[in-house]
Structures are given as C-alpha cells and as structure tokens.
GROMACS .gro file of C-alpha atoms in nm:
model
  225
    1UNK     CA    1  -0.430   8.764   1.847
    2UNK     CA    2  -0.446   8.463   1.603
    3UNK     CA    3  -0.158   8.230   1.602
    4UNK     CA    4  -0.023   8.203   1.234
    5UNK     CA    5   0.216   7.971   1.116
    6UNK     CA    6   0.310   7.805   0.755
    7UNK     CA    7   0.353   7.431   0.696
    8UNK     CA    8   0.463   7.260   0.352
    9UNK     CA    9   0.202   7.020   0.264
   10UNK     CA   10  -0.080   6.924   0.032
   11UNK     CA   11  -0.407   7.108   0.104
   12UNK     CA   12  -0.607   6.812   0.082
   13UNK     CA   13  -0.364   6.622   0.311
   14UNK     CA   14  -0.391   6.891   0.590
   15UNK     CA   15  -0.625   6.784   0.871
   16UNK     CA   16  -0.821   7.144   0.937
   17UNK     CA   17  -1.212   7.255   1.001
   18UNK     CA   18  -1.167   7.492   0.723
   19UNK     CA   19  -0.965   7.482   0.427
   20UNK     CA   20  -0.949   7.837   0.242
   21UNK     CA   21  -0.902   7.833  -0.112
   22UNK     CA   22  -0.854   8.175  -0.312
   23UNK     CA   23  -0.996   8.111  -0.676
   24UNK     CA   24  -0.912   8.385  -0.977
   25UNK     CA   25  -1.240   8.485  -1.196
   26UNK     CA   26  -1.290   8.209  -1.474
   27UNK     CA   27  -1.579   8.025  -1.611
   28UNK     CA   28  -1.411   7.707  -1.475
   29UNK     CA   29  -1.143   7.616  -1.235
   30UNK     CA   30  -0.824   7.523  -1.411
   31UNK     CA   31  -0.483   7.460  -1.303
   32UNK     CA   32  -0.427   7.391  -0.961
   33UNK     CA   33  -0.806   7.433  -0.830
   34UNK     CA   34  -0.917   7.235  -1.094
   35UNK     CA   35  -0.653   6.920  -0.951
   36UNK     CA   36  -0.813   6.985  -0.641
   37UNK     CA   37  -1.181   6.941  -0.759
   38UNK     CA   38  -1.118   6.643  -0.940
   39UNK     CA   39  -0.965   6.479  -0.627
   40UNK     CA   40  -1.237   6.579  -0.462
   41UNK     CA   41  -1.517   6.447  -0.729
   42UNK     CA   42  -1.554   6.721  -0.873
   43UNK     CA   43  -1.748   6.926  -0.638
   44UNK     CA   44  -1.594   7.268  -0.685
   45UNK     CA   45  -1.598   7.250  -1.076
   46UNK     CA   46  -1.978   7.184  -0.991
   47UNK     CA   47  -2.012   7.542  -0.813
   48UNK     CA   48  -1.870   7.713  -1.084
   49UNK     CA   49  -2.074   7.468  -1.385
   50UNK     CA   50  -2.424   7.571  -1.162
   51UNK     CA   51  -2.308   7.962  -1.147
   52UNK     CA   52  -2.300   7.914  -0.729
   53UNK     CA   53  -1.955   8.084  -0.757
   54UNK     CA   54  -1.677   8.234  -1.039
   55UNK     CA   55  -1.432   8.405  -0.832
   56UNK     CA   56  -1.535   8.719  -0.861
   57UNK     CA   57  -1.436   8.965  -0.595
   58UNK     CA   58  -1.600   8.966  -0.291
   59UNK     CA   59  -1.723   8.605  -0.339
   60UNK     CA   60  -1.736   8.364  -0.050
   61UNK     CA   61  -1.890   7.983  -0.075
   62UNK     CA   62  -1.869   7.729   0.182
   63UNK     CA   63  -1.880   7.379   0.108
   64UNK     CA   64  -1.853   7.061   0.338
   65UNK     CA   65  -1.572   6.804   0.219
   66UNK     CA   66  -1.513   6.459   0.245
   67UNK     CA   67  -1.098   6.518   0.296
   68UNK     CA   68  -0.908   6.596   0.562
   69UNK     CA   69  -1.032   6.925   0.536
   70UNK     CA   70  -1.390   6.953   0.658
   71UNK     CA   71  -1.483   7.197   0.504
   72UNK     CA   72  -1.369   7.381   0.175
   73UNK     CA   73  -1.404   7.781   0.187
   74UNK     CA   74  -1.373   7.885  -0.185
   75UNK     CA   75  -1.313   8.290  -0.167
   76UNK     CA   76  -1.315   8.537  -0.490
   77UNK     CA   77  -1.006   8.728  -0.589
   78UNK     CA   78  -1.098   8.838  -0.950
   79UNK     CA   79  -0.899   8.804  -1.277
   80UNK     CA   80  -0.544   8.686  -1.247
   81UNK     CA   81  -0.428   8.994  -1.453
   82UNK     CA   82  -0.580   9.194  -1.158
   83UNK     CA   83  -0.470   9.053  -0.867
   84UNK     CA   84  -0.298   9.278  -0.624
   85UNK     CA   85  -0.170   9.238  -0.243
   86UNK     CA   86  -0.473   9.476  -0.126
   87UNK     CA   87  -0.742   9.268  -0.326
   88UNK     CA   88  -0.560   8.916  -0.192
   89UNK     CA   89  -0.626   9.089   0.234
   90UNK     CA   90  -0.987   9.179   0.153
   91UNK     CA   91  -1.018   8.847   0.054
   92UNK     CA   92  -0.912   8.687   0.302
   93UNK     CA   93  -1.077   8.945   0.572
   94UNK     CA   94  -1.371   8.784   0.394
   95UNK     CA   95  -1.295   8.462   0.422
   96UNK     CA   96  -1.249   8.469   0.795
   97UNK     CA   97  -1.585   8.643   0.890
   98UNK     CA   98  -1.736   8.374   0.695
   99UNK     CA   99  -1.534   8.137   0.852
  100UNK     CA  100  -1.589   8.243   1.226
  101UNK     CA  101  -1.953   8.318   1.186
  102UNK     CA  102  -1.878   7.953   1.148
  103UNK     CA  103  -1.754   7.854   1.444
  104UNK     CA  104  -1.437   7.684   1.358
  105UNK     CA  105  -1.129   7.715   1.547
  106UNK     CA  106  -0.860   7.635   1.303
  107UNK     CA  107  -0.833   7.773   0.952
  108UNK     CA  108  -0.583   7.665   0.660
  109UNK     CA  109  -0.555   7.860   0.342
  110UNK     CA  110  -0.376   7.722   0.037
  111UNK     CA  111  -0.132   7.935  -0.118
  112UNK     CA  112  -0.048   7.735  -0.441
  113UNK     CA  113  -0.243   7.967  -0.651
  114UNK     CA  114  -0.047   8.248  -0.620
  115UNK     CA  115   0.237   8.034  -0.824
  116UNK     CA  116   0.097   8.148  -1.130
  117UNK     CA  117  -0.030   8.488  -1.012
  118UNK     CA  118   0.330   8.564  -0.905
  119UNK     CA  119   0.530   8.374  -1.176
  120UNK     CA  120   0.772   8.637  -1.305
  121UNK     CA  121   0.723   8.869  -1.056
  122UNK     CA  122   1.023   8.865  -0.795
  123UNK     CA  123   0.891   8.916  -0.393
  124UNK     CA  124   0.500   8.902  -0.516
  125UNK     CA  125   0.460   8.557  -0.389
  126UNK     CA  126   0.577   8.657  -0.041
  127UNK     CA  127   0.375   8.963  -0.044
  128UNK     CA  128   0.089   8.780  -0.189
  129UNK     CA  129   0.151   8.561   0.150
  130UNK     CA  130   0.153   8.781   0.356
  131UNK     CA  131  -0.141   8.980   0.269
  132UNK     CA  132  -0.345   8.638   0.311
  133UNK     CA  133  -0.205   8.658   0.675
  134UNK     CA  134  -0.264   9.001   0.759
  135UNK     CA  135  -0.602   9.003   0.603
  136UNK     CA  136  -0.729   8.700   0.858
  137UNK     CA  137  -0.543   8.872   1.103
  138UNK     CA  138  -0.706   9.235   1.066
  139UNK     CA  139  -1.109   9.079   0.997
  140UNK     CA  140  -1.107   8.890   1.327
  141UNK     CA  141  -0.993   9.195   1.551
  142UNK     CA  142  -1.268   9.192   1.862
  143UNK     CA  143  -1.290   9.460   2.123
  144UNK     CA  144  -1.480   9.310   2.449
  145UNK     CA  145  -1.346   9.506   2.727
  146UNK     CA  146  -1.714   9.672   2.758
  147UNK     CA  147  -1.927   9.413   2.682
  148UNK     CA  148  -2.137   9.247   2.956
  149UNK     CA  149  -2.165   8.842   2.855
  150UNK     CA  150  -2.203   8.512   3.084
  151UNK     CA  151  -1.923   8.283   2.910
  152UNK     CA  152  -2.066   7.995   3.038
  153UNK     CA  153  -2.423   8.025   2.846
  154UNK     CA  154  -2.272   8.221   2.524
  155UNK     CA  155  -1.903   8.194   2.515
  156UNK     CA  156  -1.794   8.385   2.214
  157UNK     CA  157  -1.639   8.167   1.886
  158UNK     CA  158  -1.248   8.281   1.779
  159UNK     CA  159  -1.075   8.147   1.562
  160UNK     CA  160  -0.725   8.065   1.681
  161UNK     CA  161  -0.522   7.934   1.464
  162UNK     CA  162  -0.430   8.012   1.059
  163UNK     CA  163  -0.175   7.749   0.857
  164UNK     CA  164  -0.074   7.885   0.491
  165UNK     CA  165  -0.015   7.621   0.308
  166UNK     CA  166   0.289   7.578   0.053
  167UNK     CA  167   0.428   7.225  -0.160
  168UNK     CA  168   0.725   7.426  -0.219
  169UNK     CA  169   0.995   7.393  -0.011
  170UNK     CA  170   1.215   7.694  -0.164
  171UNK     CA  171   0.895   7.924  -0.031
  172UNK     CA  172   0.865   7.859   0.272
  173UNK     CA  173   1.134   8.091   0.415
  174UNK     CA  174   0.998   8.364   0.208
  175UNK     CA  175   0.672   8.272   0.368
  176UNK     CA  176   0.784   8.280   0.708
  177UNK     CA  177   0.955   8.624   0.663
  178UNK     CA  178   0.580   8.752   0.518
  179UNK     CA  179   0.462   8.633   0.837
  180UNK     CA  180   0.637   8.776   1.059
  181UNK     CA  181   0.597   9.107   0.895
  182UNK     CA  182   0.207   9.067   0.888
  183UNK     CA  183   0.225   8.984   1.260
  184UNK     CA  184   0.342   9.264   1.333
  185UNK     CA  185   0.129   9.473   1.114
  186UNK     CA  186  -0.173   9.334   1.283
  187UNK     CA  187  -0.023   9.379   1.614
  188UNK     CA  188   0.020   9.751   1.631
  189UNK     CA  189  -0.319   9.789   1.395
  190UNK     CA  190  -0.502   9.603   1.682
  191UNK     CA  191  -0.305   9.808   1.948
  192UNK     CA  192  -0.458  10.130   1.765
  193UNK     CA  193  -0.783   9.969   1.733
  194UNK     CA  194  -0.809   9.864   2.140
  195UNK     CA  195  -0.691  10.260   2.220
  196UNK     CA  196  -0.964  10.478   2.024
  197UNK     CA  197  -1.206  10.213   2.131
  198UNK     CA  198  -1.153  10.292   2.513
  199UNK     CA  199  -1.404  10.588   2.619
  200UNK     CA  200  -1.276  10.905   2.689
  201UNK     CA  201  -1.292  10.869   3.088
  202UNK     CA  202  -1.076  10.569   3.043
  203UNK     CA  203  -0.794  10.662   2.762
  204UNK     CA  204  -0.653  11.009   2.912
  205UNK     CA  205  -0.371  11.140   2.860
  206UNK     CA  206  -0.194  10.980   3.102
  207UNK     CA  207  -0.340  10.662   2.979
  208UNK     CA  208  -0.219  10.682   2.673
  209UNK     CA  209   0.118  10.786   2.818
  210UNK     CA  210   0.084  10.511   3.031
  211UNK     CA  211   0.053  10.264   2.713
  212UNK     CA  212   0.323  10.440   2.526
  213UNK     CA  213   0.601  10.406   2.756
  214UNK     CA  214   0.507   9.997   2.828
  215UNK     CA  215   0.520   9.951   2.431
  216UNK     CA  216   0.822  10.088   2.451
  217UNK     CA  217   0.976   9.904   2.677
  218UNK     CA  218   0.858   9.548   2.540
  219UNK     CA  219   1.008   9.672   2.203
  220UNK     CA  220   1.338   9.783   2.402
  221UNK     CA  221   1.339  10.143   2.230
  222UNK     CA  222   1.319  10.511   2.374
  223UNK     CA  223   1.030  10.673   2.508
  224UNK     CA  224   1.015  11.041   2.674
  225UNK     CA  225   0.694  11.234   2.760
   0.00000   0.00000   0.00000
C-alpha cells in the first residue's frame, strides 16, 4: 500500500516528480493557482488562456516544470460551489492513474485550494484531505498474485509515496487525523479487493476463515467461526 504522509511547506518548494494540483472550473486561475502560475511564468494560466484545460471534472493535464517539482499535474474538480468529498477522491483516483502511467515514484498534491472551498465550513477541510488521500490510495490498488511477469525485463511502475501539502500550521493535525482515517479505509477496501479477486479453488471457506481470524488478531479484537 502507498505510504502517505503530510508535510507543511510551499508546493513549489517541495522537491517531488509530480506535483498534483486540484483546480476549480473557471475561465482563469485565480487565487492561489493563479500565485502559483505566475511564479512559474505563467505556464498554467497559459493552459487555461489556449482552452488545454478549465477544471472541469474529470480533467487531467500534465505539464513539465522548471521548480522543484518536475512535473505539475493540474486535475479538474468543477465549480467551487460544487465541490464535494466524493468529487475531490475521483479526482484524485484520476490524478494517480495519470500519474503512474507515468512512471513516477513520488507524488505531492497541494491542498491550499481547499482553503477557500472549505472556508466556513467546520471539518470540510479535513474531509476534503482526506478524500485526496483515499482517492490516490483506492486508484493505485494492483492485484498480481496471478500474473506471470519476468521483473527483471518489465518490472512493474508503483507509485510509493503521496505528501499533501499544507502552509498552515493549525491544519496539519487535522490533516494527519484525515490520514489516518483514509489509511485505513484503503486498507480494508484493498483487503476486500485481494479476497473476491482470488479464484474460487483458492478462497474457500476455510480460506476466508483462515483470513478472518489473522485480521482479527492484528486488530486485537474477537473472532469465532
């Protein structure tokens, strides 16, 4: 499973192959993307001025960079007025294909504009957060058991590490909470995922008993069957 962690720091400070950026539906970037672009001479302003991208749901662009970050992954999420938890995971399930049809290894995604998304709304911000993890988390699920593959002439690509990004300190422990709960979401989705994937003449009932009783004992609760 992907390693996720948070870190406070500027996105176009962070040293990563892949910098995610979630952009709201406009004609141009404004507010916080907009900084970003004209740091960056102006090359996202450019996508949106040449109709390459708007932010519209279910948009993905890549674009090299000159910063730290190598590359700049702009990803739809629609209007602001529309923005929901479940529209900020498919986005970011999105954004990770993309990003490990790739190849990279490492993946940041900014968070700072969910500050205005969230602004008035008590706990969005943190669920906003969290559904960026999850999302990443749930798009790059694989299931190889079965698969016959020489590593050594086509090892697979994963990506295997995600950073959300925050410059606010008084988020990050909301973040971190988000994160935890996402890892665990993922955890037991991909634990569901691994068991109807197994053919029948491998997942009988006892091996599903089997499986039952060792989850139970890493998670130190009661199991009878």
């Amino acid at each position: 499973m992907i390693k996720i962690n948070q870190k406070r720091d500027h996105p176009l400070e962070h040293k990563t192959e892949c910098l995610i950026l979630a952009c709201v539906e406009e004609k141009k970037p404004s507010g916080t993307l907009k900084k970003l672009s004209d740091e960056l001479a102006g090359v996202i302003s450019h996508t949106f001025e040449n109709k390459r991208f708007n932010g519209k749901p279910g948009q993905a662009l890549l674009l090299n960079s000159n910063g730290k970050a190598s590359n700049l992954l702009l990803v739809g999420i629609g209007k602001s007025k529309d923005v929901t938890a479940e529209k900020i995971c498919q986005a970011a399930g999105t954004a990770a294909k993309l990003a490990e049809q790739s190849k990279f290894k490492s993946i940041a995604a900014d968070l700072s504009s969910f500050e205005g998304i969230a602004k008035g709304k008590v706990g969005f911000y943190g669920e906003l957060a969290g559904a960026m993890a999850e999302g990443v988390g749930l798009a790059l699920y694989h299931f190889d058991n079965y698969k016959s593959r020489d590593e050594k002439d086509d090892p697979p690509s994963r990506i295997e590490k995600l950073t959300l990004l925050t410059a606010s300190k008084s988020r990050q422990a909301s973040i971190e909470k988000s994160i935890a709960r996402a890892e665990k979401i993922i955890d037991a989705v991909h634990t569901a995922r691994d068991l109807i994937s197994h053919p029948g003449n491998t997942a009988t009932p006892t091996f599903l008993a089997d499986h039952a009783k060792k989850v139970a004992r890493k998670n130190k609760i009661t199991c009878k069957v």
